Each structure stands twice: as structure tokens, then as C-alpha cells.
Amino acid sequence: MANIAVVGTQWGDEGKGKIVDLYTEKSDIVARFQGGNNAGHTLVIKGKKTILHLIPSGILHDNKICIIGNGVVFDPAVFLQEIEELQEGNLLPPNTKLFISEKAHLIMPYHRSIDQARESRTAGKKIGTTGRGIGPAYEDKVARIGIRVGDLYEEDLFREKLRHNLEEKNFLLTNFFKEKSLDEKEITDQYLDYAQKIKSYVTDTSLILDHEIKQGKKVLFEGAQGSHLDIDHGTYPYVTSSNTVSANASCGSGIGPNIINKVVGICKAYTTRVGEGPFPTELKDDIGNHMQQVGQEFGATTGRKRRCGWLDMVLVRQSVRVSGINMLAITKLDVLTGLEKVKICVGYKSANGNFTHAAPASIKALSECQPVYEEFDGWKNDIRYAREMSELPANTRKFLKRLEELAEAKIILVSVGPGREETIVLEDPFLNK
Ligand code: IMP
């Protein structure tokens, strides 16, 4: 039995939620290793729409262990609200356990204030963040002034760290950003209250993972966002502030890289992006509107309309390389149904006219790249009923075959609709190491 990491191959929103949910059923443990409540995963359970931003969706399955790893930035207010919603909806199964790493860094109110103030100030140069304080929380972690979940239980240390931070942040907020200062007592009381409420979940999650893995339990490492939002490998600076690639599954959860046997990349049959930044295959026409409308492409965290465009295999191939993806799950293929022609971007023509297979690191150079497409005949038949590859129209299979060739990774699942059953399963990634 294998342990797997699931990561996005594009700019996030690849439809990981459904696939993670399907794979959760086969796993014993689901671990999140990076990001925070900038992620969003919409689930419809018992007819009610629930959006989980922080808690792994494994929480909805019985007999699982869900882990919020050390690499996550943790907002206790969001966590408690999600727990409350799950309790109110009677959605928490009896035997599932949830743990938070004591080493995860806390998102503090000043992180949100700075994130939002910076975004509103840099008109024209926005990143388009989710405004949840993610970037500033990671900044403090690296600057070695962050406050960790475990610090909440050493009250003197917590108070001292908060005071030290607020001195600096309030100076920045009031003098530079011309925003309101934040109140030390209010934050102290609030966070010490959170500390008691989350106490039963907080522990050394690396030890739990190690123990369970030694018992032969199967782990699903759930990545948030996508490879091209990675702080190192993405379209910097239009990225998130963590490493979203599979290697961080190890670092962000406290296990060795050799524990992860397979990496499944989630690839949407077209491309979307929220926020700012270059997007070579973006379509600002009827086809882009078709993808946005039919695919219901709205950000789960901010509700923003997602920008849409053709499948860009330059991006996907790079993700396969940097994340060591050996298997691909293709999502939202049904959204392309009805289009006369469908296109795949196989390379870029750069400003000097040269053809390239690799995305340039320079944002300026990438913005000037023109996509080079291969065009395919579309398909009209509804594919949502297909459960075997042979039930797909010949044109759909041609599209998938070319995608697979270009990616140099095997397709093991094709999602043909939002429902769990609307899926063609070719291989179980948990089988065979
Ligand atoms: P931040 O993560 O809030 O700092 O936002 C940085 C960039 O990442 C922005 O372009 C966001 O729109 C994008 N982003 C963050 N989380 C997600 C996600 O879960 N899906 C898609 N884009 C995201």
C-alpha cells in the first residue's frame, strides 16, 4: 500500500476537492501541509453547501485521522467557525480525529490587516491575494518572530511575543499604511480564549504520522493551491507564500520524503486563475465565458470570477517535473462539451519569435509569450454518463491521449461531472508502492 500526495498542476482550483474526497475514502489519514484558509473546498452534504477552508475534508468521513500540519498557517477563528458549522450540521462522524500541529504558525489579526492594507495601497501592482493574512503570517515565520500554536500554552511567552510584534506592526499600520492600530489586550484575551477551545486538538502531529505510518496506515497528503502559485516555482510574485509542490508534503508535515510513494497531479481540462499575474492561454471571449459559466468558475474563498483559458501543457509539464508527478487526474472534462474545437497549448512563442517548451522565469517574458496551440475537433455528446474510457466519444479520447503524451504522466482518473459517481477510474494510486 502506498502513501500519496495530491497536488494541483495549474493555478489552484483544479477540482482537487472532489478527487481528495474520493481518495480520502481509501486512506486512513489526510494531512494538510501548507497554505491556510486561502484554500476553499465547496462540498454539498445532505443538501447543504459547506465550504471548508482550513479543515481537511477528510473530517466528513468516519474512522479517519485528519492533520493540520506544521507547514500550515492557522487561523483559530476560522478553525472554530468551521468546527461549529460542522457540529451544527451534525456532520462530524464519531470516530474521526482531528489534530493541529503545535508548530503551525498562527495567523494574527495584524497579518490580515497588513495583507489587506498592502493590497489596497499597491493599486495597479496588486497580487490579488485572498486577504486572509497568509503572506504576512509566513513572512513572520521566516523572520523568526512568528507565534506558533504551541506558544499559546506558555502564556508569558505568548504575551511577550504578541507585545513585541504589535509594537512593530502597529507602527507599520498607523505610520505607513495609515490604518487603525490594534489593541493588545483585545487580541491577548481573544487568543487565550481560542487556546482553551482548540487545546484538545493541539499536539505533535509528526509523531502521530510516524506512528500511524509504522502501523501500515495509508496517508493522503493534501496540497492546497497549485504548482504555479508556489513561492519558488510559480509565477512570482503572483503566487501564494508557501511551497505548494509535493516536496513540501514532507517538510510541512514532519515526515521524510521517502514516505511519499506516489504523486497525483490534478489537471483541469482547461486553465483558470484568480488574482493577478500572466496567463498566456487566457480567453476573453465567448469560449472563456463558456468555461466560466459552465464550469461555475468562482473562487471558493473570495467569490471572485476566475479567469479562464485553454489547457496549457507548458504549465502542466513543469508541474510534472517540479512535483515528480507520476499520475494525473483530469477534472471538469465535461465543461468542454459542446465546443466546436478544443485547443491544447503545446509551447510558447517568445517575443523574439523563438519557440519554447518551458515557461520563462521572468514575468515580463512570460507576459509576452504567445501560446502555440494544437487544435482538436470537439464533442457534442454528453459525457457525464461515461464510466469507462470506451464510453467517451472518439474526439474526447484523442484530446486525453494527447494530453497524456505531452504530460509524460499516466492518466489514472477522469472526472466527467461534479458528482462522485461521475468519474472514470483507471487505477487506484494507493495500490502497489
Ligand atoms: P494569498 O495566498 O491569499 O496570499 O494569495 C496569493 C495568490 O494566490 C492570489 O492570486 C490568490 O488568488 C491565489 N490563491 C490563494 N489560494 C488560492 C486557492 O486556493 N485557489 C486559487 N488561487 C489561490
Coordinates of C-alpha atoms and ligand atoms in Angstrom, one line a residue:
M1 CA 0.0 0.0 0.0
A2 CA 1.3 3.4 -0.9
N3 CA 1.1 6.9 0.6
I4 CA 0.2 9.6 -1.9
A5 CA 0.5 13.3 -2.3
V6 CA -2.2 15.1 -4.3
V7 CA -1.2 18.5 -5.8
G8 CA -2.6 21.0 -8.3
T9 CA -0.8 21.3 -11.6
Q10 CA -2.1 24.8 -12.5
W11 CA -3.0 27.9 -10.5
G12 CA -5.2 26.2 -8.0
D13 CA -8.9 25.4 -8.3
E14 CA -8.2 22.3 -10.4
G15 CA -11.1 20.5 -8.7
K16 CA -8.9 18.8 -6.1
G17 CA -11.8 18.8 -3.7
K18 CA -13.7 16.0 -5.4
I19 CA -10.6 13.9 -6.0
V20 CA -9.3 14.3 -2.5
D21 CA -12.7 13.3 -1.3
L22 CA -12.7 10.1 -3.4
Y23 CA -9.1 9.2 -2.2
T24 CA -9.9 10.0 1.4
E25 CA -12.3 7.1 1.4
K26 CA -9.3 4.8 0.6
S27 CA -6.9 6.4 3.0
D28 CA -6.6 6.3 6.8
I29 CA -5.0 9.7 7.3
V30 CA -5.4 13.0 5.5
A31 CA -2.7 15.6 6.1
R32 CA -2.6 19.2 5.0
F33 CA 0.9 20.6 4.8
Q34 CA 0.8 24.2 3.6
G35 CA -1.4 27.2 3.0
G36 CA -4.2 28.2 5.3
N37 CA -7.7 29.4 4.9
N38 CA -6.9 30.9 1.5
A39 CA -7.9 27.5 0.1
G40 CA -11.5 26.6 -0.3
H41 CA -13.3 23.4 -0.9
T42 CA -17.0 23.5 -1.5
L43 CA -19.0 20.4 -0.5
V44 CA -22.7 19.8 -0.7
I45 CA -23.6 17.5 2.1
K46 CA -27.1 16.5 3.0
G47 CA -28.3 19.2 0.6
K48 CA -26.4 21.9 2.4
K49 CA -23.5 23.8 1.0
T50 CA -20.4 23.8 3.3
I51 CA -17.1 25.4 2.4
L52 CA -14.1 24.2 4.3
H53 CA -11.1 26.5 4.1
L54 CA -8.8 25.0 6.7
I55 CA -10.0 21.7 8.0
P56 CA -9.2 18.8 5.6
S57 CA -12.4 17.5 4.0
G58 CA -11.5 14.0 5.4
I59 CA -13.3 15.3 8.5
L60 CA -16.5 14.3 6.9
H61 CA -15.6 10.6 6.7
D62 CA -15.7 8.2 9.6
N63 CA -12.6 6.5 11.0
K64 CA -10.0 8.9 9.7
I65 CA -7.3 10.9 11.2
C66 CA -7.1 14.5 9.9
I67 CA -4.0 16.5 10.4
I68 CA -3.3 20.2 10.0
G69 CA 0.5 20.1 9.7
N70 CA 3.3 22.3 10.8
G71 CA 3.6 23.9 7.3
V72 CA 0.0 25.3 7.5
V73 CA -0.7 28.9 8.8
F74 CA -3.5 28.5 11.2
D75 CA -6.3 31.0 11.9
P76 CA -8.0 29.8 15.1
A77 CA -11.1 31.9 14.5
V78 CA -11.7 30.2 11.1
F79 CA -11.0 26.8 12.6
L80 CA -13.5 27.2 15.4
Q81 CA -16.1 28.6 13.0
E82 CA -15.7 25.6 10.7
I83 CA -16.0 23.2 13.6
E84 CA -19.1 24.9 14.8
E85 CA -20.7 24.7 11.3
L86 CA -19.8 21.0 11.1
Q87 CA -21.3 20.4 14.6
E88 CA -24.5 22.4 13.8
G89 CA -25.0 20.4 10.6
N90 CA -24.4 17.2 12.5
L91 CA -21.6 16.4 10.0
L92 CA -18.9 15.2 12.4
P93 CA -18.6 11.4 12.3
P94 CA -18.0 9.8 15.7
N95 CA -14.6 8.1 15.1
T96 CA -12.7 10.7 13.1
K97 CA -9.9 12.5 14.9
L98 CA -8.5 15.9 14.1
F99 CA -5.1 17.2 15.2
I100 CA -3.3 20.5 14.8
S101 CA 0.5 20.8 14.8
E102 CA 1.8 22.7 17.8
K103 CA 4.4 24.0 15.3
A104 CA 1.9 25.6 12.9
H105 CA 2.2 29.4 12.9
L106 CA -0.8 31.4 13.9
I107 CA -2.5 33.9 11.7
M108 CA -2.9 37.0 13.8
P109 CA -5.3 40.0 13.3
Y110 CA -2.3 42.2 12.2
H111 CA -1.5 39.7 9.4
R112 CA -4.9 40.2 7.9
S113 CA -4.7 44.0 8.4
I114 CA -1.3 44.2 6.7
D115 CA -2.3 41.9 3.9
Q116 CA -5.4 44.0 3.1
A117 CA -3.7 47.3 3.6
R118 CA -0.8 46.3 1.3
E119 CA -3.2 45.1 -1.4
S120 CA -5.3 48.3 -1.3
R121 CA -2.3 50.5 -1.4
T122 CA -0.5 48.9 -4.3
A123 CA -3.1 49.9 -6.8
G124 CA -2.1 48.6 -10.2
K125 CA 0.5 46.3 -8.6
K126 CA -1.8 44.0 -6.7
I127 CA -1.1 40.3 -6.2
G128 CA -4.8 39.8 -5.8
T129 CA -4.4 37.9 -2.5
T130 CA -7.3 36.4 -0.7
G131 CA -6.8 39.0 2.1
R132 CA -6.6 36.3 4.8
G133 CA -3.2 37.3 6.1
I134 CA -1.4 34.3 4.6
G135 CA 1.6 36.1 3.2
P136 CA 2.3 38.2 6.3
A137 CA 2.0 35.1 8.6
Y138 CA 4.6 33.3 6.5
E139 CA 6.8 36.4 6.5
D140 CA 6.9 36.4 10.3
K141 CA 7.6 32.7 10.3
V142 CA 10.7 33.2 8.2
A143 CA 11.7 36.4 10.1
R144 CA 11.6 34.2 13.3
I145 CA 9.1 36.4 15.0
G146 CA 6.0 34.3 14.3
I147 CA 3.8 33.0 17.0
R148 CA 3.2 29.2 16.9
V149 CA 0.1 27.4 18.1
G150 CA 2.1 25.8 20.9
D151 CA 3.1 29.2 22.2
L152 CA -0.5 29.8 23.3
Y153 CA 0.2 27.3 26.1
E154 CA 3.1 29.2 27.5
E155 CA 1.2 32.3 28.5
D156 CA 4.1 34.5 29.4
L157 CA 5.9 33.7 26.2
F158 CA 2.8 34.4 24.2
R159 CA 2.2 37.7 25.8
E160 CA 5.8 38.8 25.3
K161 CA 5.8 37.7 21.6
L162 CA 2.5 39.5 21.0
R163 CA 3.7 42.7 22.6
H164 CA 6.9 42.6 20.6
N165 CA 5.0 42.0 17.4
L166 CA 2.3 44.6 18.0
E167 CA 4.9 47.3 18.7
E168 CA 6.3 46.8 15.2
K169 CA 3.0 46.0 13.4
N170 CA 1.1 49.0 14.9
F171 CA 3.9 51.3 13.9
L172 CA 3.7 49.9 10.3
L173 CA -0.1 50.0 10.3
T174 CA -0.5 53.5 11.6
N175 CA 2.5 55.3 10.2
F176 CA 3.0 53.6 6.8
F177 CA -0.4 52.2 5.9
K178 CA -2.4 54.9 7.7
E179 CA -4.7 52.2 9.2
K180 CA -6.0 51.8 12.7
S181 CA -3.7 50.3 15.4
L182 CA -4.7 47.0 17.0
D183 CA -5.4 46.6 20.7
E184 CA -3.1 44.3 22.6
K185 CA -5.5 43.4 25.4
E186 CA -8.2 42.5 23.0
I187 CA -6.0 40.2 20.9
T188 CA -4.5 38.6 24.1
D189 CA -7.9 37.8 25.5
Q190 CA -9.2 36.6 22.2
Y191 CA -6.3 34.3 21.5
L192 CA -6.1 32.9 25.1
D193 CA -9.7 32.0 24.7
Y194 CA -9.1 30.3 21.4
A195 CA -6.2 28.5 23.1
Q196 CA -8.6 26.8 25.5
K197 CA -11.1 26.0 22.8
I198 CA -8.6 24.3 20.5
K199 CA -6.4 22.7 23.2
S200 CA -7.7 19.1 22.7
Y201 CA -6.6 19.2 19.0
V202 CA -3.1 20.5 19.5
T203 CA -0.2 18.0 19.5
D204 CA 3.0 16.9 17.8
T205 CA 1.5 15.7 14.6
S206 CA 4.8 14.4 13.2
L207 CA 4.8 11.8 16.0
I208 CA 1.2 10.8 15.1
L209 CA 2.1 10.4 11.4
D210 CA 5.2 8.4 12.2
H211 CA 3.3 6.1 14.5
E212 CA 0.5 5.5 12.1
I213 CA 2.7 5.0 9.1
K214 CA 4.7 2.4 11.0
Q215 CA 1.4 0.6 11.6
G216 CA 1.0 0.4 7.8
K217 CA -1.7 3.1 7.6
K218 CA -2.2 4.9 4.3
V219 CA -1.7 8.7 4.2
L220 CA -3.1 11.2 1.7
F221 CA -1.1 14.4 1.7
E222 CA -3.5 17.1 0.5
G223 CA -1.9 20.0 -1.2
A224 CA -3.7 23.4 -1.4
Q225 CA -3.4 25.8 -4.4
G226 CA -1.4 24.7 -7.4
S227 CA 2.2 24.4 -8.6
H228 CA 2.2 27.8 -10.4
L229 CA 1.2 29.5 -7.2
D230 CA 4.4 28.0 -5.5
I231 CA 6.6 30.6 -3.9
D232 CA 9.7 29.2 -5.7
H233 CA 8.3 27.6 -8.8
G234 CA 5.3 29.7 -9.6
T235 CA 4.7 32.9 -11.5
Y236 CA 6.5 35.0 -8.8
P237 CA 5.4 37.5 -7.4
Y238 CA 1.9 36.5 -8.4
V239 CA 2.0 33.5 -6.1
T240 CA 1.0 32.4 -2.6
S241 CA 3.5 32.4 0.2
S242 CA 4.2 28.7 0.6
N243 CA 5.7 25.9 -1.4
T244 CA 2.7 24.1 -3.0
V245 CA 4.8 21.4 -4.7
S246 CA 4.8 17.9 -3.5
A247 CA 8.2 18.1 -1.8
N248 CA 6.7 20.3 0.9
A249 CA 4.3 17.5 1.9
S250 CA 7.3 16.1 3.7
C251 CA 8.6 19.3 5.3
G252 CA 5.2 20.7 6.0
S253 CA 4.0 17.6 7.9
G254 CA 7.2 16.3 9.5
I255 CA 7.9 13.1 7.8
G256 CA 10.7 12.0 5.4
P257 CA 10.3 12.3 1.7
N258 CA 10.7 8.6 1.2
I259 CA 7.3 8.1 2.9
I260 CA 5.6 9.5 -0.1
N261 CA 5.4 6.8 -2.8
K262 CA 3.3 8.5 -5.5
V263 CA 2.3 12.0 -6.5
V264 CA -1.0 12.5 -8.2
G265 CA -1.3 15.8 -10.1
I266 CA -4.8 17.3 -10.6
C267 CA -5.2 18.8 -14.0
K268 CA -8.3 20.6 -15.1
A269 CA -9.1 20.1 -18.8
Y270 CA -8.7 23.9 -19.3
T271 CA -6.9 26.5 -17.2
T272 CA -8.2 29.1 -14.7
R273 CA -6.5 31.7 -12.4
V274 CA -7.8 34.0 -9.8
G275 CA -6.0 37.1 -8.8
E276 CA -3.4 38.9 -10.9
G277 CA -0.5 37.7 -13.0
P278 CA 0.3 36.5 -16.5
F279 CA -1.9 33.8 -18.1
P280 CA -0.8 33.0 -21.7
T281 CA -3.8 31.0 -22.7
E282 CA -6.4 33.3 -21.2
L283 CA -9.6 33.7 -23.3
K284 CA -11.5 36.9 -23.0
D285 CA -14.2 35.8 -25.5
D286 CA -17.3 33.6 -25.7
I287 CA -15.2 30.4 -25.2
G288 CA -13.7 31.8 -22.0
N289 CA -17.2 32.8 -20.9
H290 CA -18.5 29.3 -21.7
M291 CA -15.8 27.8 -19.4
Q292 CA -16.5 30.3 -16.6
Q293 CA -20.3 29.8 -16.8
V294 CA -20.5 26.1 -17.4
G295 CA -17.6 25.3 -15.0
Q296 CA -19.0 27.7 -12.4
E297 CA -15.6 29.2 -12.0
F298 CA -15.9 31.4 -9.0
G299 CA -13.3 31.5 -6.2
A300 CA -14.5 29.5 -3.2
T301 CA -12.8 31.8 -0.8
T302 CA -13.4 35.3 -2.3
G303 CA -16.2 34.6 -4.7
R304 CA -14.2 36.3 -7.5
K305 CA -14.8 35.2 -11.1
R306 CA -11.9 33.1 -12.2
R307 CA -10.1 34.0 -15.4
C308 CA -10.4 31.1 -17.9
G309 CA -8.4 29.8 -20.9
W310 CA -7.2 26.7 -22.8
L311 CA -5.3 23.9 -21.3
D312 CA -1.7 25.0 -21.1
M313 CA 0.7 22.0 -21.2
V314 CA 3.8 24.1 -20.7
L315 CA 2.5 24.7 -17.2
V316 CA 1.4 21.2 -16.6
R317 CA 4.7 19.7 -17.8
Q318 CA 6.6 22.0 -15.5
S319 CA 4.4 20.8 -12.6
V320 CA 5.0 17.2 -13.5
R321 CA 8.7 18.0 -13.4
V322 CA 8.9 20.0 -10.2
S323 CA 6.5 17.9 -8.2
G324 CA 7.6 14.5 -9.5
I325 CA 4.0 13.7 -10.6
N326 CA 3.6 10.2 -11.9
M327 CA -0.1 10.1 -12.2
L328 CA -2.7 12.6 -13.4
A329 CA -6.4 13.0 -12.5
I330 CA -8.2 15.1 -15.2
T331 CA -11.1 17.1 -14.0
K332 CA -14.0 19.1 -15.4
L333 CA -13.7 17.5 -18.9
D334 CA -17.5 17.8 -19.3
V335 CA -17.1 21.6 -19.3
L336 CA -15.6 21.4 -22.8
T337 CA -18.6 19.5 -24.2
G338 CA -20.3 21.4 -26.9
L339 CA -17.4 23.5 -28.1
E340 CA -16.8 23.2 -31.9
K341 CA -13.0 23.0 -31.5
V342 CA -10.8 22.4 -28.4
K343 CA -7.2 23.5 -28.1
I344 CA -4.1 22.5 -26.1
C345 CA -1.2 24.8 -25.7
V346 CA 2.0 22.8 -26.5
G347 CA 4.6 25.6 -26.3
Y348 CA 5.1 29.3 -26.4
K349 CA 6.4 31.7 -29.0
S350 CA 8.5 34.2 -27.1
A351 CA 8.8 37.9 -28.0
N352 CA 11.9 37.2 -30.2
G353 CA 9.9 34.6 -32.2
N354 CA 11.7 31.6 -30.7
F355 CA 9.6 28.5 -29.8
T356 CA 10.0 27.3 -26.2
H357 CA 8.6 24.3 -24.2
A358 CA 9.4 25.9 -20.9
A359 CA 7.9 28.8 -19.2
P360 CA 10.4 31.7 -18.7
A361 CA 11.0 32.7 -15.1
S362 CA 10.7 36.4 -16.0
I363 CA 7.2 37.7 -15.6
K364 CA 7.7 40.2 -18.3
A365 CA 9.0 37.5 -20.7
L366 CA 6.1 35.2 -19.8
S367 CA 3.6 38.0 -20.3
E368 CA 4.9 38.5 -23.9
C369 CA 4.7 34.7 -24.7
Q370 CA 2.1 33.7 -27.3
P371 CA 0.6 30.3 -26.9
V372 CA 1.2 27.7 -29.7
Y373 CA -1.8 25.5 -30.0
E374 CA -2.8 22.1 -31.4
E375 CA -6.4 22.1 -32.3
F376 CA -8.8 19.2 -32.0
D377 CA -12.4 18.6 -33.1
G378 CA -14.7 19.0 -30.1
W379 CA -17.5 16.7 -29.0
K380 CA -21.2 17.2 -28.6
N381 CA -22.4 14.2 -26.7
D382 CA -23.0 14.4 -23.0
I383 CA -20.0 12.6 -21.4
R384 CA -21.3 12.8 -17.8
Y385 CA -22.6 9.2 -18.1
A386 CA -19.3 7.7 -19.2
R387 CA -17.8 5.4 -16.6
E388 CA -15.2 3.7 -18.9
M389 CA -12.9 5.3 -21.4
S390 CA -14.6 3.4 -24.2
E391 CA -17.8 5.2 -23.5
L392 CA -16.2 8.6 -24.3
P393 CA -16.6 10.0 -27.8
A394 CA -13.5 9.3 -30.1
N395 CA -12.7 13.1 -30.1
T396 CA -12.6 13.2 -26.3
R397 CA -10.3 10.2 -26.2
K398 CA -8.0 11.9 -28.7
F399 CA -7.8 15.0 -26.6
L400 CA -6.9 12.9 -23.5
K401 CA -4.4 10.8 -25.3
R402 CA -2.5 13.9 -26.5
L403 CA -2.7 15.5 -23.0
E404 CA -1.1 12.3 -21.6
E405 CA 1.6 12.2 -24.2
L406 CA 2.5 15.8 -23.6
A407 CA 2.5 15.5 -19.8
E408 CA 4.6 12.3 -19.7
A409 CA 2.5 11.1 -16.8
K410 CA -0.2 8.5 -16.8
I411 CA -3.9 9.4 -16.5
I412 CA -5.5 7.4 -13.7
L413 CA -8.8 9.2 -13.3
V414 CA -11.1 11.3 -15.4
S415 CA -13.8 13.4 -13.8
V416 CA -16.8 14.0 -16.2
G417 CA -19.1 15.8 -13.8
P418 CA -19.3 17.2 -10.3
G419 CA -21.0 14.1 -8.7
R420 CA -18.8 11.5 -7.0
E421 CA -20.1 8.8 -9.4
E422 CA -19.4 10.9 -12.5
T423 CA -15.9 9.6 -12.7
I424 CA -13.9 7.2 -14.8
V425 CA -11.4 5.4 -12.6
L426 CA -8.5 3.7 -14.3
E427 CA -6.2 3.0 -11.5
D428 CA -6.0 3.1 -7.7
P429 CA -2.9 5.1 -6.6
F430 CA -2.9 3.5 -3.2
L431 CA -2.2 0.1 -4.6
N432 CA 1.4 -1.0 -5.0
K433 CA 4.2 1.1 -3.7
Ligands
IMP1 P1 -2.7 34.5 -0.9 O1 -2.5 33.1 -0.8 O2 -4.0 34.9 -0.2 O3 -1.6 35.3 -0.4 O4 -3.0 34.9 -2.4 C1 -1.9 34.9 -3.3 C2 -2.4 34.4 -4.7 O5 -2.8 33.1 -4.6 C3 -3.6 35.2 -5.2 O6 -3.5 35.3 -6.6 C4 -4.8 34.3 -4.8 O7 -5.9 34.4 -5.7 C5 -4.1 32.9 -5.1 N1 -4.7 31.8 -4.3 C6 -4.5 31.6 -3.0 N2 -5.2 30.5 -2.6 C7 -5.8 30.0 -3.7 C8 -6.6 28.9 -4.0 O8 -7.0 28.1 -3.1 N3 -7.0 28.7 -5.3 C9 -6.7 29.6 -6.3 N4 -5.9 30.7 -6.1 C10 -5.5 30.9 -4.8

